[in-house]
Tab-separated table of C-alpha atoms in Angstrom:
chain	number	residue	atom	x	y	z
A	1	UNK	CA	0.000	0.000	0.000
A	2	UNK	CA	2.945	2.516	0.580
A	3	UNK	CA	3.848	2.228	-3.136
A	4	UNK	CA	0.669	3.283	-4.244
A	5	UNK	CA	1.062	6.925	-2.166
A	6	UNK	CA	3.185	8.361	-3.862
A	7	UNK	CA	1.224	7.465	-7.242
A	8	UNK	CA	-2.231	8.506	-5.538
A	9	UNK	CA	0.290	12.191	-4.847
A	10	UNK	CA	1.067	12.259	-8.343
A	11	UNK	CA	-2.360	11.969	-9.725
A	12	UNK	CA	-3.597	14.337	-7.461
A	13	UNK	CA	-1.306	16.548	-8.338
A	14	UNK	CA	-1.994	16.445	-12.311
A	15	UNK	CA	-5.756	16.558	-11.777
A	16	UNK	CA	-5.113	19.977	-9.926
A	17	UNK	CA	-2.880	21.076	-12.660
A	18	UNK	CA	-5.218	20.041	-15.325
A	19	UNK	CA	-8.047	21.840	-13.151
A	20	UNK	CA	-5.890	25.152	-13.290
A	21	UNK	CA	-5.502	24.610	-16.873
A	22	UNK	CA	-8.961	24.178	-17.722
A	23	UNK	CA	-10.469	27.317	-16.380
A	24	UNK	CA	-10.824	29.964	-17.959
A	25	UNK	CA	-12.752	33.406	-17.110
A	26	UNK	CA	-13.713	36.063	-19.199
A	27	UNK	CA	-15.145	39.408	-18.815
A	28	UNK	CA	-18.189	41.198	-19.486
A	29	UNK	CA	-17.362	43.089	-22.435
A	30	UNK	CA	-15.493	39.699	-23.852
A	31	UNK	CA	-16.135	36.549	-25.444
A	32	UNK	CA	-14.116	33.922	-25.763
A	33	UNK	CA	-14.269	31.753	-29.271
A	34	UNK	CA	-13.628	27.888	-28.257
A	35	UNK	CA	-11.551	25.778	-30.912
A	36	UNK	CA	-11.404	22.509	-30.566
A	37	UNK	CA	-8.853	20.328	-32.453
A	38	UNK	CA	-9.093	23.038	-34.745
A	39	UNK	CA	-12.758	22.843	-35.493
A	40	UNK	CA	-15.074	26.159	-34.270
A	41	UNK	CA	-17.159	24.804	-31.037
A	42	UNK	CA	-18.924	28.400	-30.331
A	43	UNK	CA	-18.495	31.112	-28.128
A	44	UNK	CA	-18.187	31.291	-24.347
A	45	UNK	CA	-18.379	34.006	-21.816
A	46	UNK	CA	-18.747	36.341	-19.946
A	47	UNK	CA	-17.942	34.935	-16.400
A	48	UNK	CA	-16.121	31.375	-15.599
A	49	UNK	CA	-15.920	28.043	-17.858
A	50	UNK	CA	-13.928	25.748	-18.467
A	51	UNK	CA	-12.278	24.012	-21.882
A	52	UNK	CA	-10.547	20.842	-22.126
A	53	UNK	CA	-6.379	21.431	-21.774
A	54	UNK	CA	-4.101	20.308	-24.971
A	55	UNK	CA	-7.061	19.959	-26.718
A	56	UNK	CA	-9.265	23.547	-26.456
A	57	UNK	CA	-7.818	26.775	-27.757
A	58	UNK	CA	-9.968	29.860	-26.708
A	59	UNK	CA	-9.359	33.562	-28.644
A	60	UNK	CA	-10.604	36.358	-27.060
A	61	UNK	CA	-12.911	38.910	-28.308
A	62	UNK	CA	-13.315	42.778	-27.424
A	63	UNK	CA	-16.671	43.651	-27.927
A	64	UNK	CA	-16.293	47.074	-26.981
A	65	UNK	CA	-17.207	50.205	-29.441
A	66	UNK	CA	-14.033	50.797	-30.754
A	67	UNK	CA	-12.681	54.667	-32.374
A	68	UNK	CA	-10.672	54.324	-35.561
A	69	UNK	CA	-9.377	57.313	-37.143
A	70	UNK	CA	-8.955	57.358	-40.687
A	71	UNK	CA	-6.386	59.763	-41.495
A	72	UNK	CA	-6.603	62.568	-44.290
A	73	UNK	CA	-7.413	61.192	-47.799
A	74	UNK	CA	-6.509	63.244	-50.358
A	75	UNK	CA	-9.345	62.826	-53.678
A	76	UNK	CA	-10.201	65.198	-56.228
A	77	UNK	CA	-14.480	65.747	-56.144
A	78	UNK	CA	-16.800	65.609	-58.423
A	79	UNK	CA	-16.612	69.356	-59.922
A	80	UNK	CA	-12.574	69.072	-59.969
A	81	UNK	CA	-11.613	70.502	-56.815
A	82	UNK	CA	-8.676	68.704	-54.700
A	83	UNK	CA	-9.411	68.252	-51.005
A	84	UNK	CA	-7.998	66.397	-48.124
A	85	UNK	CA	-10.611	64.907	-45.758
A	86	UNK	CA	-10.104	62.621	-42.549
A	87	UNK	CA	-12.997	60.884	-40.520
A	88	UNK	CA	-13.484	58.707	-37.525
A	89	UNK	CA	-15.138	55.849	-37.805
A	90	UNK	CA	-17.477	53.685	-34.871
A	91	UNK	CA	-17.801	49.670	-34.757
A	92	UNK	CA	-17.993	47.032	-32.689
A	93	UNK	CA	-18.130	43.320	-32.848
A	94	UNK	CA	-21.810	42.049	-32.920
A	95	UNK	CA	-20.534	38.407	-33.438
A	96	UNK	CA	-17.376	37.012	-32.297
A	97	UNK	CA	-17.115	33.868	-34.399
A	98	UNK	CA	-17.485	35.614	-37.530
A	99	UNK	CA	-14.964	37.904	-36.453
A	100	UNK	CA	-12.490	35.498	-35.930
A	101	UNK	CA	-13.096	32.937	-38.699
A	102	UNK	CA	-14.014	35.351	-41.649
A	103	UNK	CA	-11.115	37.755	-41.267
A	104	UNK	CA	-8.031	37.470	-40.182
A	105	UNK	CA	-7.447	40.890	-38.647
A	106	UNK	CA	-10.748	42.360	-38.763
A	107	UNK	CA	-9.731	46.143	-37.410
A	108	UNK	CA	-6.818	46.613	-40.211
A	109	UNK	CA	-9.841	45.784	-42.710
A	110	UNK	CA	-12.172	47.578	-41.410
A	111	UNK	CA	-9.667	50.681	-41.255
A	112	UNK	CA	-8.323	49.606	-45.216
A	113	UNK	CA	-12.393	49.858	-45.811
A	114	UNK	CA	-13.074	53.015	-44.728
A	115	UNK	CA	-10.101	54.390	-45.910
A	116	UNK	CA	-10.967	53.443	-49.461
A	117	UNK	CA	-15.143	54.130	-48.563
A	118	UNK	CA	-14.248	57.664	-47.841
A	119	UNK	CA	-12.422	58.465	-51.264
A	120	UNK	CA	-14.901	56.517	-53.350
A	121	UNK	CA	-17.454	59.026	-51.350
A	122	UNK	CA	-15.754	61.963	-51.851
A	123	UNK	CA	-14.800	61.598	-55.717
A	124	UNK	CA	-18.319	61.023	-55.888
A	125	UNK	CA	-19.451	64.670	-54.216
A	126	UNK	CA	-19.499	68.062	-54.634
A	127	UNK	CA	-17.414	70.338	-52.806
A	128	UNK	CA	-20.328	72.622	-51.767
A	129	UNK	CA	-22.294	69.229	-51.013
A	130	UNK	CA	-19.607	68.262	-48.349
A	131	UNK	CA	-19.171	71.618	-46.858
A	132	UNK	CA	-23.210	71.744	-46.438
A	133	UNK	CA	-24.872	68.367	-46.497
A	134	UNK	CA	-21.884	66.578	-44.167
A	135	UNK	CA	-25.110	64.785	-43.133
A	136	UNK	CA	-25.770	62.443	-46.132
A	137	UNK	CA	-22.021	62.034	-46.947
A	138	UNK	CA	-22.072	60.042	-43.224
A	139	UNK	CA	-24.307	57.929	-43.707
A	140	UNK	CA	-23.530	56.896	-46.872
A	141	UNK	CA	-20.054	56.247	-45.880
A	142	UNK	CA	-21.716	54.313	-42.785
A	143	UNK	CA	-23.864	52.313	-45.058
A	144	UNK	CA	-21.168	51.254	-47.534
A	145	UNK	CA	-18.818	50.333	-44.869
A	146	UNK	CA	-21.142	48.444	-42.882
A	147	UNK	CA	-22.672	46.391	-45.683
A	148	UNK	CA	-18.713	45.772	-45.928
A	149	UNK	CA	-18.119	44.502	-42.824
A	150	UNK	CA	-21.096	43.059	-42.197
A	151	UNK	CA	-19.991	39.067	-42.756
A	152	UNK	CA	-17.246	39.464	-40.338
A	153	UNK	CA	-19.565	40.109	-37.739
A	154	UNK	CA	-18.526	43.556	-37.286
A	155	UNK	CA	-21.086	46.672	-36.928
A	156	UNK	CA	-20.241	50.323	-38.095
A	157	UNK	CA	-22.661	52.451	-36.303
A	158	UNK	CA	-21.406	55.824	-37.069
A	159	UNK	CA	-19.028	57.749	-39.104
A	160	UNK	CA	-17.920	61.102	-39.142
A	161	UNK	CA	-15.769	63.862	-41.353
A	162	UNK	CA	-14.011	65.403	-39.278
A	163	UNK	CA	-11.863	68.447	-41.133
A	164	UNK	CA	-11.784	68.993	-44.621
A	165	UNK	CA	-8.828	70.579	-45.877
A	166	UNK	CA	-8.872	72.776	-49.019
A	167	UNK	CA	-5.533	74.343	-50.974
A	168	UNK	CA	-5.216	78.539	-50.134
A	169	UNK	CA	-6.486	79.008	-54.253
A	170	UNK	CA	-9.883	77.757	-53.368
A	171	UNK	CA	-10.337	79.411	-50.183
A	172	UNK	CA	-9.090	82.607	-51.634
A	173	UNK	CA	-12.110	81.770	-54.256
A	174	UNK	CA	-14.186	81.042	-51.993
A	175	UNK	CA	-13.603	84.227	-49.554
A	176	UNK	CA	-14.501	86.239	-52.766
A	177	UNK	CA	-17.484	84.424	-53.604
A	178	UNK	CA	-18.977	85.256	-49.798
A	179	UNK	CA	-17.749	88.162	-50.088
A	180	UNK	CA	-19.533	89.253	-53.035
A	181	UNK	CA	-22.735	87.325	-51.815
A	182	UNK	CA	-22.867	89.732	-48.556
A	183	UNK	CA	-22.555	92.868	-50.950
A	184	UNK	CA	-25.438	90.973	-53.222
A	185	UNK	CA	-27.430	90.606	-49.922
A	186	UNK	CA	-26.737	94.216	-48.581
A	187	UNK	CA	-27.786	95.827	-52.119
A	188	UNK	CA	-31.032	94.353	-52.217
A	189	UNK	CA	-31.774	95.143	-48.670
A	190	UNK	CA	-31.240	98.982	-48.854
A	191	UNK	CA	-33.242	98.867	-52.351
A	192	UNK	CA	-35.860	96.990	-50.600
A	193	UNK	CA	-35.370	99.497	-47.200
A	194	UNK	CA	-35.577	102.286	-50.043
A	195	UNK	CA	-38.035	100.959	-51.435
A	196	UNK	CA	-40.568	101.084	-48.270
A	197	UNK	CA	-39.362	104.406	-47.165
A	198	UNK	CA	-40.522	105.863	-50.700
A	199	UNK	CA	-44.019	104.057	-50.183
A	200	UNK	CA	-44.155	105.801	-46.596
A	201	UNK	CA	-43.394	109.014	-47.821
A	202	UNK	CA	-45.985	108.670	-50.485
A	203	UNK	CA	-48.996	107.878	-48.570
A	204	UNK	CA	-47.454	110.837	-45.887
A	205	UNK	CA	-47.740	112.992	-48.735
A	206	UNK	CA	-51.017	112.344	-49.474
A	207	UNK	CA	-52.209	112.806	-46.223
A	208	UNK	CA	-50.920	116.375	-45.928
A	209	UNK	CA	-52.187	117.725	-49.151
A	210	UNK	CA	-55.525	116.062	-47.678
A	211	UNK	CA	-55.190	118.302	-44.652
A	212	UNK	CA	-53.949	121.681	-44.845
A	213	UNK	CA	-53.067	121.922	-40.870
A	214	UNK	CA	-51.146	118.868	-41.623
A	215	UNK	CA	-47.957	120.638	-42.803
A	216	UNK	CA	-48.043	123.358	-39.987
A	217	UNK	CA	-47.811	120.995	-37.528
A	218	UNK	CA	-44.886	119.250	-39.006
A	219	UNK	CA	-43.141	122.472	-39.427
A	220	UNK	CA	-43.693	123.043	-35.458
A	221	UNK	CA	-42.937	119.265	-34.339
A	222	UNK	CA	-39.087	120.309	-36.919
A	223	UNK	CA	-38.646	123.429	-34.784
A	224	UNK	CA	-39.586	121.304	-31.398
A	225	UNK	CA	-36.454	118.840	-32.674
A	226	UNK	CA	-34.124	121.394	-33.573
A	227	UNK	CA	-34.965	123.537	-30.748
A	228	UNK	CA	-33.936	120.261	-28.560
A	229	UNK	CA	-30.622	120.808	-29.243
A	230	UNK	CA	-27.906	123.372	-28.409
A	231	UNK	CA	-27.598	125.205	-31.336
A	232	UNK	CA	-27.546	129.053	-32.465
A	233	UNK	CA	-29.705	127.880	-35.526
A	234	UNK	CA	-32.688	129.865	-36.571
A	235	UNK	CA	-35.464	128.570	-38.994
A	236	UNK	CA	-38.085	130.430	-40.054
A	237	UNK	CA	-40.343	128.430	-41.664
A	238	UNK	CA	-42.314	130.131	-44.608
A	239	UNK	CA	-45.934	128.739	-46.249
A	240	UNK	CA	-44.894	126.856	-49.901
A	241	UNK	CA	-48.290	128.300	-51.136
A	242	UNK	CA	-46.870	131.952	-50.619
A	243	UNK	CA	-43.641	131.189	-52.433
A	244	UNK	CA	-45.908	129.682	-55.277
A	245	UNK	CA	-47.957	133.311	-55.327
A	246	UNK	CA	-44.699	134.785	-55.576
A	247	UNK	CA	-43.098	132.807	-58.098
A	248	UNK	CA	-46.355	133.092	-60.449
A	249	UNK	CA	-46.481	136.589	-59.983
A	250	UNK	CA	-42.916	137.243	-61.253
A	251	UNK	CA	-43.622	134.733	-64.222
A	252	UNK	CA	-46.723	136.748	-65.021
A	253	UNK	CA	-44.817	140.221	-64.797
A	254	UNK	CA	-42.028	138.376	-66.977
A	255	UNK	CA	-44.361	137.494	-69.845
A	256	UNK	CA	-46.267	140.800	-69.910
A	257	UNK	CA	-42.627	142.967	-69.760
A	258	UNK	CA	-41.695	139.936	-73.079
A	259	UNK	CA	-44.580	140.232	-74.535
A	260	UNK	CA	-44.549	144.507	-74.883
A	261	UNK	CA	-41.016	144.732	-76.041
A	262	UNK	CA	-41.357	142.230	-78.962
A	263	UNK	CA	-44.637	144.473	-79.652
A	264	UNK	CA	-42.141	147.661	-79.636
A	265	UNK	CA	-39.850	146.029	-81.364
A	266	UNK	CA	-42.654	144.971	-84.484
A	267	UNK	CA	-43.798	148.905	-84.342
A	268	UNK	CA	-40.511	149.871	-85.095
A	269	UNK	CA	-39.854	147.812	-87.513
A	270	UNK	CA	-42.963	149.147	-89.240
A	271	UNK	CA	-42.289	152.806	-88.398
A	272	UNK	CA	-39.029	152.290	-90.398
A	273	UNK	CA	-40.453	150.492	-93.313
């Protein structure tokens, strides 16, 4: 019976080793892809299990939302215009088996992807459509480079432009352009400002001529205003109707003085024939 101690020890001793060996614990935002003799057998996780030693191979998964920049793609755009644009990209592994058997390194592809996705995009769009409608140039990058990804079990749920870079020329042009659209805008304001004031002072005009007093009072409410202020300035305001008088008179006088000295004028002419 002593002989068999030490081989009870031994056994002992490998089951506890082969315990150790077998365990295996995961976490919560893991999973852990089970291969046995080579051949897929699912995914485990999160928490403890346990595999079979020698035999089981387990690869671990991150399911976590993972950032990817893509850095700045130069492309030329639709209307000829060279710009350098970089993104960010959003994904995460939905299913961990796919991951792992469909693609060998399934975050170089999906960066190679989007890299590619995001000139394809922009030599597809306008300049003035990607400076204004950023919008739909996101999600059609996010739908072309999910639809991509999508049998390696990997899910792109958003994508973003981040900076788009344009050569000095252009924004030179384009400085001009705004600049020429604020002077367009400012014109057609003061016409239109212009515009209103002229129908104002219309109608006001029509209103005084209705009412005589009307125009008195608005030479007293000028004197109140100018009065207001400090000033040695003196207006006397005098009656438009009286300069009229005046002005009519003198034309009158005029004509009559005109019309006698061409009648002189014809009587001597006939005195000397």
């Amino acid at each position: 019976m002593d002989f068999l101690l030490p081989i009870f020890c031994v056994l002992v001793v490998g089951a506890v080793i082969i315990f150790v060996a077998s365990i295996r614990i995961v976490q919560e935002y893991e999973r852990g892809v089970i291969f046995r003799l080579g051949r897929v057998m699912g995914a485990k996780g999160p928490g403890f299990f346990l595999i079979v030693p020698l035999v089981d191979r387990m690869v671990k998964v991150d399911l976590r939302t993972v950032t990817l920049d893509v850095p700045s793609q130069e492309a030329i755009t639709s209307d000829n215009v060279t710009v350098k644009v970089n993104a960010v990209v959003y994904f995460r592994v939905i299913d961990p088996v796919m991951a792992i058997v469909q693609i060998e390194d399934y975050r170089r592809a999906t960066w190679q992807i989007a890299q590619t996705s995001l000139r394809n995009v922009i030599g597809q769009s306008m300049m003035d459509q990607m400076l204004q409608d950023r919008e739909q140039i996101n999600d059609t990058l996010q739908h072309i480079i999910d639809e991509a990804t999508e049998p390696w079990g990997v899910k792109v749920s958003i994508v973003e432009i981040k900076d788009v870079e344009l050569n000095s020329t252009m924004v030179r042009a384009m400085a001009r352009q705004a600049e020429a659209e604020r002077e367009r805008r400012a014109k057609i304001i003061q016409a239109e400002g212009d515009f209103q004031s002229a129908q104002k002072l219309s109608e006001a005009a029509r209103i005084m001529n209705a009412e005589p007093g009307a125009m008195t009072l608005r030479y007293l409410q000028t004197l109140v205003e100018i009065g207001v202020e400090q000033n040695t300035t003196t207006i006397f305001p005098i009656p438009i109707d009286i300069i009229s008088e005046y002005m009519n008179a003198r034309r009158s006088s005029d004509d009559r003085k005109s019309a006698n000295e061409k009648l002189d004028a014809a009587a001597g002419d006939t005195a000397v024939s």
